Short mmCIF file of C-alpha atoms (C1' of nucleotides) in Angstrom, two decimals:
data_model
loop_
_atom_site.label_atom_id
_atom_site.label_comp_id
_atom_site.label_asym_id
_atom_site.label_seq_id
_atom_site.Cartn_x
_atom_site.Cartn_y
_atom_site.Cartn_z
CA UNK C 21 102.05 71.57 144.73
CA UNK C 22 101.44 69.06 147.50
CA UNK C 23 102.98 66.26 146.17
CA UNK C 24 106.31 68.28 145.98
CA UNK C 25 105.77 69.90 149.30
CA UNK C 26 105.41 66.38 150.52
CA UNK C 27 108.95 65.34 149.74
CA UNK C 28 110.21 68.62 150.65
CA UNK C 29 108.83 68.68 154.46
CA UNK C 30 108.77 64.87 154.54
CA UNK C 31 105.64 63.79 155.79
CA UNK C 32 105.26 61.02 158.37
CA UNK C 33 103.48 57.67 156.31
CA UNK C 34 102.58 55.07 157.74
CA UNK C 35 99.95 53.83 160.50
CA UNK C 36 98.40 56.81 162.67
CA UNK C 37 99.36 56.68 166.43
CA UNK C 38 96.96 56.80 169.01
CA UNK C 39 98.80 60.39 170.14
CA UNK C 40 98.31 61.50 166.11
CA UNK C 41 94.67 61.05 166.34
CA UNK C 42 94.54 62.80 168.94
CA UNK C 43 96.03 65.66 167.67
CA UNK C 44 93.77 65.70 164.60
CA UNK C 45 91.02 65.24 166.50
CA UNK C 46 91.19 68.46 168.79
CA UNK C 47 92.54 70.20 165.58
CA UNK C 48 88.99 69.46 163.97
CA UNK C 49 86.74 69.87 167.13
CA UNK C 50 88.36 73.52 167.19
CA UNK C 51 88.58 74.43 163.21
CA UNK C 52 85.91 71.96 162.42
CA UNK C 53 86.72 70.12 159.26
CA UNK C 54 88.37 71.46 156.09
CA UNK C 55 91.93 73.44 156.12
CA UNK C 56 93.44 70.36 156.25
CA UNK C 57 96.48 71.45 154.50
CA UNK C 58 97.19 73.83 158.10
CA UNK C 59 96.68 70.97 160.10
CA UNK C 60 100.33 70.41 160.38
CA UNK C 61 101.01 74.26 160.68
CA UNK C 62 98.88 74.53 163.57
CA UNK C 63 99.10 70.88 165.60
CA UNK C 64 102.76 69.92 164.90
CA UNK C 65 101.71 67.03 163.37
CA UNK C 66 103.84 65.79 160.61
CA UNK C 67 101.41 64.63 158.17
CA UNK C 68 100.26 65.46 154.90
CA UNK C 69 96.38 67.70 154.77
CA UNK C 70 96.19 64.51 152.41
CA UNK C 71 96.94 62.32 155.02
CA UNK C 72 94.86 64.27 157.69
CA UNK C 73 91.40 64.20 155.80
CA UNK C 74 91.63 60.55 154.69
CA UNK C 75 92.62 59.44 158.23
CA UNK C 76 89.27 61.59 159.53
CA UNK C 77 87.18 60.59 157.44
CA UNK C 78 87.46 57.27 157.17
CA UNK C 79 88.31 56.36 160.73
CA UNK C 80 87.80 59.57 163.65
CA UNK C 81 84.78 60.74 162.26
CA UNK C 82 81.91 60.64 164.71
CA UNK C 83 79.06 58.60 163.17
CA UNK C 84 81.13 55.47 161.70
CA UNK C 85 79.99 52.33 162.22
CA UNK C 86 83.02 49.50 162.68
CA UNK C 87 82.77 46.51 162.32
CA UNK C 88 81.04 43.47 159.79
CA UNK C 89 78.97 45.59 157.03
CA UNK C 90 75.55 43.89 157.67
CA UNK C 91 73.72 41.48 155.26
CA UNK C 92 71.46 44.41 154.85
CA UNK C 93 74.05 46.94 153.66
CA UNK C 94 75.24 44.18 151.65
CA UNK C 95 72.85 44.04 149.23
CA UNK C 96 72.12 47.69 149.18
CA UNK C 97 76.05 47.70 147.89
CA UNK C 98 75.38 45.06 144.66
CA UNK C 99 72.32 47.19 144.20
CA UNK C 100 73.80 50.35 143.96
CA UNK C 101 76.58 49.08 142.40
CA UNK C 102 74.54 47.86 139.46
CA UNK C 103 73.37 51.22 138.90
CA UNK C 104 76.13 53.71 140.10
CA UNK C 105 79.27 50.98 139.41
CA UNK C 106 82.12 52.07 141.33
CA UNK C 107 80.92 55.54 142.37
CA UNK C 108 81.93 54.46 145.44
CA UNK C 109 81.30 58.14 147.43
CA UNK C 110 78.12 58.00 146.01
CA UNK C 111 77.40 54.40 147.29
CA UNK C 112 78.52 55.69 150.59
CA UNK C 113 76.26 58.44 150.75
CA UNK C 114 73.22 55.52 151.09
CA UNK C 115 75.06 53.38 153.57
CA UNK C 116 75.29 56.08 156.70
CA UNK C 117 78.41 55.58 159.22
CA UNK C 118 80.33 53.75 156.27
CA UNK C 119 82.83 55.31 154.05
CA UNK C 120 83.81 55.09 150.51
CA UNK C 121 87.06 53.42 151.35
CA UNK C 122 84.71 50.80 153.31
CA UNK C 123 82.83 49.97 150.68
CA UNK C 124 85.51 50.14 148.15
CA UNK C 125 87.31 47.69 150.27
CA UNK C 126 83.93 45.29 150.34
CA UNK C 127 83.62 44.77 147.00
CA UNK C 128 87.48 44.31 145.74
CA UNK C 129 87.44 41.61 148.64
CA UNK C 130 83.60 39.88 147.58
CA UNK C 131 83.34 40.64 143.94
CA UNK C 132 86.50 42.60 142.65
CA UNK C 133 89.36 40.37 142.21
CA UNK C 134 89.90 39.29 138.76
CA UNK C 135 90.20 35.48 139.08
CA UNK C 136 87.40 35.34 140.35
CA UNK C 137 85.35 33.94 137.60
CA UNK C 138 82.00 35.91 136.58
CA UNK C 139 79.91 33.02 137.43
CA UNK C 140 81.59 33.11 140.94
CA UNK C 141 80.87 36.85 141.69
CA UNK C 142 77.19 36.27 140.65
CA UNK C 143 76.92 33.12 142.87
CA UNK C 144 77.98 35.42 145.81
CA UNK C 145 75.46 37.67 145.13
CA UNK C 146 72.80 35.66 144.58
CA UNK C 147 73.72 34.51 148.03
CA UNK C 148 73.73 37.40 149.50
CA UNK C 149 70.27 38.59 148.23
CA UNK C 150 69.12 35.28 148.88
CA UNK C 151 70.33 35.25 153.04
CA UNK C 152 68.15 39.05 152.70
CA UNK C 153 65.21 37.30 151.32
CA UNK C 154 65.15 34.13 154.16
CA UNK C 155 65.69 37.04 156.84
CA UNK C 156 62.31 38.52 155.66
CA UNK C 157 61.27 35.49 155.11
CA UNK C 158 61.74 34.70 159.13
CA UNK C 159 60.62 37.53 160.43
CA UNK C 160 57.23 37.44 158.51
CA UNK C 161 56.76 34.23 160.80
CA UNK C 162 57.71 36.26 164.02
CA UNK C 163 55.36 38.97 163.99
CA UNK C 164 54.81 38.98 167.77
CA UNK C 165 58.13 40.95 166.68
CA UNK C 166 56.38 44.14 165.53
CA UNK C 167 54.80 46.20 168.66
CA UNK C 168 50.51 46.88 168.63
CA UNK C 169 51.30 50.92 168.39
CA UNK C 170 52.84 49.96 165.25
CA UNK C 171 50.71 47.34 163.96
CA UNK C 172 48.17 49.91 164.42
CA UNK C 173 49.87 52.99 162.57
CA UNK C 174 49.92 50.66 159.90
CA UNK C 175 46.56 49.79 159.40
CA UNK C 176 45.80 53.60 159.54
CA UNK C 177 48.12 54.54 156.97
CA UNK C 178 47.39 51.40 154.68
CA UNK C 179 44.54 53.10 153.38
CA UNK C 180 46.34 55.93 152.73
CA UNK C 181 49.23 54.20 150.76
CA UNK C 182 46.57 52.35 148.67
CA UNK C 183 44.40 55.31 147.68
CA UNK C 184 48.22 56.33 146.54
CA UNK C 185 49.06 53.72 144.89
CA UNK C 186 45.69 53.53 142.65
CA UNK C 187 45.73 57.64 142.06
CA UNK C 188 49.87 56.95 140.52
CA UNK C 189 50.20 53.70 139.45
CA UNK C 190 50.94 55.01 135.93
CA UNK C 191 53.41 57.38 137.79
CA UNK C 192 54.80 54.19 139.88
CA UNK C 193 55.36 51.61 136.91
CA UNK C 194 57.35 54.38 135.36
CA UNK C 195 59.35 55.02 138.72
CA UNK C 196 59.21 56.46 141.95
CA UNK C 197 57.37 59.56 142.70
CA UNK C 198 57.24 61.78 145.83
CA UNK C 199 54.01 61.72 147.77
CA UNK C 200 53.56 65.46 147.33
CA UNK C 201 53.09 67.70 144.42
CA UNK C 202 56.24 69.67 144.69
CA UNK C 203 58.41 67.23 145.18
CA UNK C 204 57.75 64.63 142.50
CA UNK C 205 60.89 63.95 141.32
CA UNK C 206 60.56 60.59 139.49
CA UNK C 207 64.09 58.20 139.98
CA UNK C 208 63.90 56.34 136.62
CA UNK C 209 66.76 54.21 137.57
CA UNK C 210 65.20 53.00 140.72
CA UNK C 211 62.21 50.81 139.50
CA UNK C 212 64.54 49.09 136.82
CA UNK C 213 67.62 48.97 138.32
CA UNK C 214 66.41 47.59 142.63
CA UNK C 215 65.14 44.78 143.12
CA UNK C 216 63.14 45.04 145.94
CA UNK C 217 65.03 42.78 147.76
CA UNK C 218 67.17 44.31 150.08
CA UNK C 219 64.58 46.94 152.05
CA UNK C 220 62.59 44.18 152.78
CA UNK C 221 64.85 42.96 155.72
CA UNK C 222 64.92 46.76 157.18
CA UNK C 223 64.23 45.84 160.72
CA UNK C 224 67.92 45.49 161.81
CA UNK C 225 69.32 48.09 164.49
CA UNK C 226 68.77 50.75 162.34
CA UNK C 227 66.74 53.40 163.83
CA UNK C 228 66.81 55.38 160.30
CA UNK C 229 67.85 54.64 157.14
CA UNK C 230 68.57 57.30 154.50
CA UNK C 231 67.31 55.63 150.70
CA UNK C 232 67.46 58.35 148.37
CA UNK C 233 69.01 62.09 148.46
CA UNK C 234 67.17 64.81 146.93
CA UNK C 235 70.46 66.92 146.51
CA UNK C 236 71.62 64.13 144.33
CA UNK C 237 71.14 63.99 140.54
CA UNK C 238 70.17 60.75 140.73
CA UNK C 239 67.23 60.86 143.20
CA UNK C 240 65.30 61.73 146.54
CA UNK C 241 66.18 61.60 150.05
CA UNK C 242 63.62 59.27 151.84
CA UNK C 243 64.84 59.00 155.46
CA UNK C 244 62.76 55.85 156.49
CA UNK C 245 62.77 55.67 160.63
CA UNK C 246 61.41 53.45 163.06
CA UNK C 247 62.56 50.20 160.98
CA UNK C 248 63.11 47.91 164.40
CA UNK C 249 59.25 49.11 165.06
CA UNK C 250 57.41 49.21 161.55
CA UNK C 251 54.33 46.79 161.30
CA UNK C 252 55.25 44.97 159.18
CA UNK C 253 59.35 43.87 157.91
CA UNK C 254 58.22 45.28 154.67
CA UNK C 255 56.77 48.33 155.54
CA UNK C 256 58.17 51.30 157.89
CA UNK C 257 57.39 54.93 158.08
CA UNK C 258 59.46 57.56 156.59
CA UNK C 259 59.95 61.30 156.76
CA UNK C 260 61.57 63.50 153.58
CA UNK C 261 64.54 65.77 153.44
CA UNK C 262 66.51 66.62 156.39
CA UNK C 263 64.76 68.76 158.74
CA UNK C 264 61.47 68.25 156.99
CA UNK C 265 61.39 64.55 158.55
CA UNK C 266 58.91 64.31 161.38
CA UNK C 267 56.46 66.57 159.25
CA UNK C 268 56.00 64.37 156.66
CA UNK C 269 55.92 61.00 157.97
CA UNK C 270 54.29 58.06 155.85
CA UNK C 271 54.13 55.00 155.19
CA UNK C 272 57.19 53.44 152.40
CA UNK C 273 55.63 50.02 151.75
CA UNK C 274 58.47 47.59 149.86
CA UNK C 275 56.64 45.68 147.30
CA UNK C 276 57.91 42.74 145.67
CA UNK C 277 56.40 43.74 142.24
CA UNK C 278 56.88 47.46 141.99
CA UNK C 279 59.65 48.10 144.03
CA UNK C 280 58.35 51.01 146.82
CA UNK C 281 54.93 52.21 147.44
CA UNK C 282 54.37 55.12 148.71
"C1'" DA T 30 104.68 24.12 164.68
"C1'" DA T 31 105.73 26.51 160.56
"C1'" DA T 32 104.90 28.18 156.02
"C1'" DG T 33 101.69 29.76 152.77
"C1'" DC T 34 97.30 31.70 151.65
"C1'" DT T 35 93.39 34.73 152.07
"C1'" DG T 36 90.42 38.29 153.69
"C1'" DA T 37 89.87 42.63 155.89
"C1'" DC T 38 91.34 46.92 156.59
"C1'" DA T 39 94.28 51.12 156.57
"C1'" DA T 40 96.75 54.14 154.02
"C1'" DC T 41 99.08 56.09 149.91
"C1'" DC T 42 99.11 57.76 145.12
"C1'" DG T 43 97.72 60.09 140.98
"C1'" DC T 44 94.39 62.66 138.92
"C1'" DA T 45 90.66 65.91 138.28
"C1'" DA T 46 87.60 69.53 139.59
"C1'" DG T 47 86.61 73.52 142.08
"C1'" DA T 48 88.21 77.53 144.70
"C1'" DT T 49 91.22 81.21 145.37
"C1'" DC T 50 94.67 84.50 144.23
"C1'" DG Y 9 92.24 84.24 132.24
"C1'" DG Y 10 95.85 81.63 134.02
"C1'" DA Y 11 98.52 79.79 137.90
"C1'" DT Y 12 98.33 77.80 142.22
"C1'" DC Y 13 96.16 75.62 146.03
"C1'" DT Y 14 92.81 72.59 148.18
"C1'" DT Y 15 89.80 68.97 148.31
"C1'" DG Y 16 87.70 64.76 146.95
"C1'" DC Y 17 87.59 60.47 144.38
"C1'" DG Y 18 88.90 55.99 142.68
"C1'" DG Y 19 92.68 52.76 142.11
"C1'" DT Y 20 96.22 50.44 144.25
"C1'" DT Y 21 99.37 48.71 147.69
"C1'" DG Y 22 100.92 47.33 152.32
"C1'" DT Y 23 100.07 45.10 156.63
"C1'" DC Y 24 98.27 41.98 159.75
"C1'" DA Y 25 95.42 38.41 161.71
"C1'" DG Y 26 93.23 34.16 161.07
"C1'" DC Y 27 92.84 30.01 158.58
"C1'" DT Y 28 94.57 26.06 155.96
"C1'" DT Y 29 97.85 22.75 154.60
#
DNA sequence: AAAGCTGACAACCGCAAGATC
DNA sequence: GGATCTTGCGGTTGTCAGCTT
């Protein structure tokens, strides 16, 4: 097994060199990922498969973001974590460019540690919804932010999202359905368990922002684009599933009573 | 200035599930 | 069908920089 392979070749531990990442990374822009276990075999490098996948994905992967996590992906963590707990790889999968270990690492530092008194962890995330809430709050008073184009995709697709909203507002006090036939998957846990706090402040750097996966048990893939541009802070366009996403753009409206509109 | 504390991050470990032989 | 291998996940620990006392 690997564990006992580990002591018997004596793996290297420890921090990754800038000439080990090197190494890994040429190993995966030639194999592409996976195999990790022949890593060693076939770059010399004296590290574990174990070792090799962890260090790529969480830290050479193309795509991470470094840095602060954002108030933004803040509270989509204490969301998700209300529903999912510490699923942490499924967290991820809603936060693109940040890993598992990432998030992991967020929340034992914010909310994990055990002295911390209950009342304390909920005070910090009350504060953290609360700095998502004034952001919206300030950009609802700047909207010379929001370009005309946009202003006026909005007002076309307004009507649209309405006429929705009236035709399935049984459908959307019961959850959140897919605009078209095929696809209505309903995500029971989404109405109860967001608030609608955090999607409100989606006009951050974000070009796109993935909300829900399809693949997943749990719910859809809504890959919501054009937040920096979107009429309104509370309302943005969005395309579904993968390659599917400029062909069925509308508009995801973030309402403060039912949660999304589409 | 030095020691102690804390937060952030990287990395390791054990375990479980799936894949392969 | 069972053994072995590989991969992925969540928990935990180690390290380091910045802050406080």
């Amino acid at each position: 097994m690997m564990s006992s392979l580990a002591t018997e070749k004596g793996w290297r531990k420890g921090p990754w060199t800038g000439e080990e990442d090197k190494l890994l990374s040429e190993y995966v822009s030639l194999h592409g990922e996976g195999r990790w276990s022949s890593v060693a075999e076939l770059t010399g490098l004296n590290r574990s498969g174990k070792s090799c996948r962890l260090r790529w994905v969480n830290y050479l992967r193309p795509g991470l973001k470094k840095g602060q996590l954002t108030p933004l992906e803040e509270g989509i963590i204490i969301e998700l974590h209300a529903i999912w707990g510490n699923k942490w790889s499924t967290i991820a999968k809603y936060l693109p460019g940040r890993t598992d270990n990432e998030i992991k690492n967020y929340w034992r530092t914010h909310f994990g540690k055990r002295e911390k008194s209950k009342h304390k962890i909920e005070r910090q995330k009350t504060k953290v919804l609360k700095q998502l809430k004034q952001k919206r709050q300030q950009e609802l008073q700047q909207p010379q932010e929001y370009d005309i184009k946009s202003i006026m995709s909005h007002e076309q697709t307004k009507t649209e999202t309405k006429s929705f909203e009236t035709q399935n507002n049984e459908q959307l006090q019961m959850g959140f359905m897919y605009p078209t036939l095929e696809q209505q998957y309903t995500v029971p846990s989404m109405h109860e368990g967001f608030s609608s706090t955090w999607p409100n402040t989606l006009a951050g750097d974000d070009s796109w922002f993935s909300l829900w996966d399809f693949d997943e048990p749990q719910g859809f893939s809504a890959y919501v684009n054009h937040f920096s541009k979107c009429a309104m802070p509370n309302q943005a366009t969005f395309g579904v599933g993968g390659d599917s996403m400029q062909n069925h753009d509308k508009t995801i409206c973030f309402d403060d009573t039912y949660g999304y509109l589409f």
